[in-house]
């Protein structure tokens, strides 16, 4: 049973966009350390391989979960593609403010009225802007689109560097599906990711009898109002978004492994990525769930239970009881996922999570007696811990303090 099932429908409606934004922040963490290790050009290649190997897998999973997969596999239209973007960690709502136009099933456009990723890289200079908005976006937009239709092409109308410097919208793109378009060659890592436990994990179907919206069939909406979805649907969405993160991390690990000489170097980079995103994500989740208003030792286990590090429950074999977390080997360990990096030998990620709620918190981690696995006890120290350098790196992103605003959810019809 999903750990998100313990949350109320209102709590889930607040948590889902937070999870989507947290997924975007994975790269604000990981790519900073890739630049330091490999340089800017190789960092760009890591990002391309990472997203191109993960997004086709998780895009198809979300289509199936919410009932908007094309009737014929691979024959989705632009509405299918746009719905997928609205539920993609690469395009978290409002932070990456996609606005859509549908001309007909095979032609559409989108623009970004606000691009949080651009806000993060613009201060770094034009080379970094071009790297993200040209080198990375060209292959990865197509990789996401071809999950719905292999003959889809995403092409720029205009994009940064911005001329003039305050140009709005930040960018605009066409999406055209045409059988004459050649099918792109998938990155080799895609086949590896498709065989992972995360890619093939079975989750409980959405209960159509639950109060609220159970799917995303019907028209494309300008903005998804997550409060209109049923509790059951929101639980499934939350679990799927966590799997998106694990699939992206799996792709990240594969790309980084190609560029490191030793397992120790790979492990170091993966752990730095995890600590940064785990800490900032924990801060945001804690606020969204109101856990910052509780006694920290009481709130920290609830925060751990909602954190993507431990979800979905079918993927990560973990149990939170009182102030103690117990973790046993599960499917996530077979993939070498985030939780496999943690344990008595390394506690920095768990510390980053609980300190996202209160800097005085810590974890005492020990092996389980007589069986495989480990347990972590949440404790409070007298002195606050300094912020981890990995968390400080992610805090530079505008996503760290981004605030979601209420939006009206309106149907989009062809124009």
Short mmCIF file of C-alpha atoms in Angstrom, two decimals, residues 18 48 135 192 359 401:
data_model
loop_
_atom_site.label_atom_id
_atom_site.label_comp_id
_atom_site.label_asym_id
_atom_site.label_seq_id
_atom_site.Cartn_x
_atom_site.Cartn_y
_atom_site.Cartn_z
CA UNK A 18 6.07 19.95 -4.75
CA UNK A 48 21.10 15.01 -22.57
CA UNK A 135 22.20 21.79 -26.79
CA UNK A 192 18.95 -0.24 -19.95
CA UNK A 359 18.82 21.88 11.93
CA UNK A 401 11.97 29.42 -2.52
#
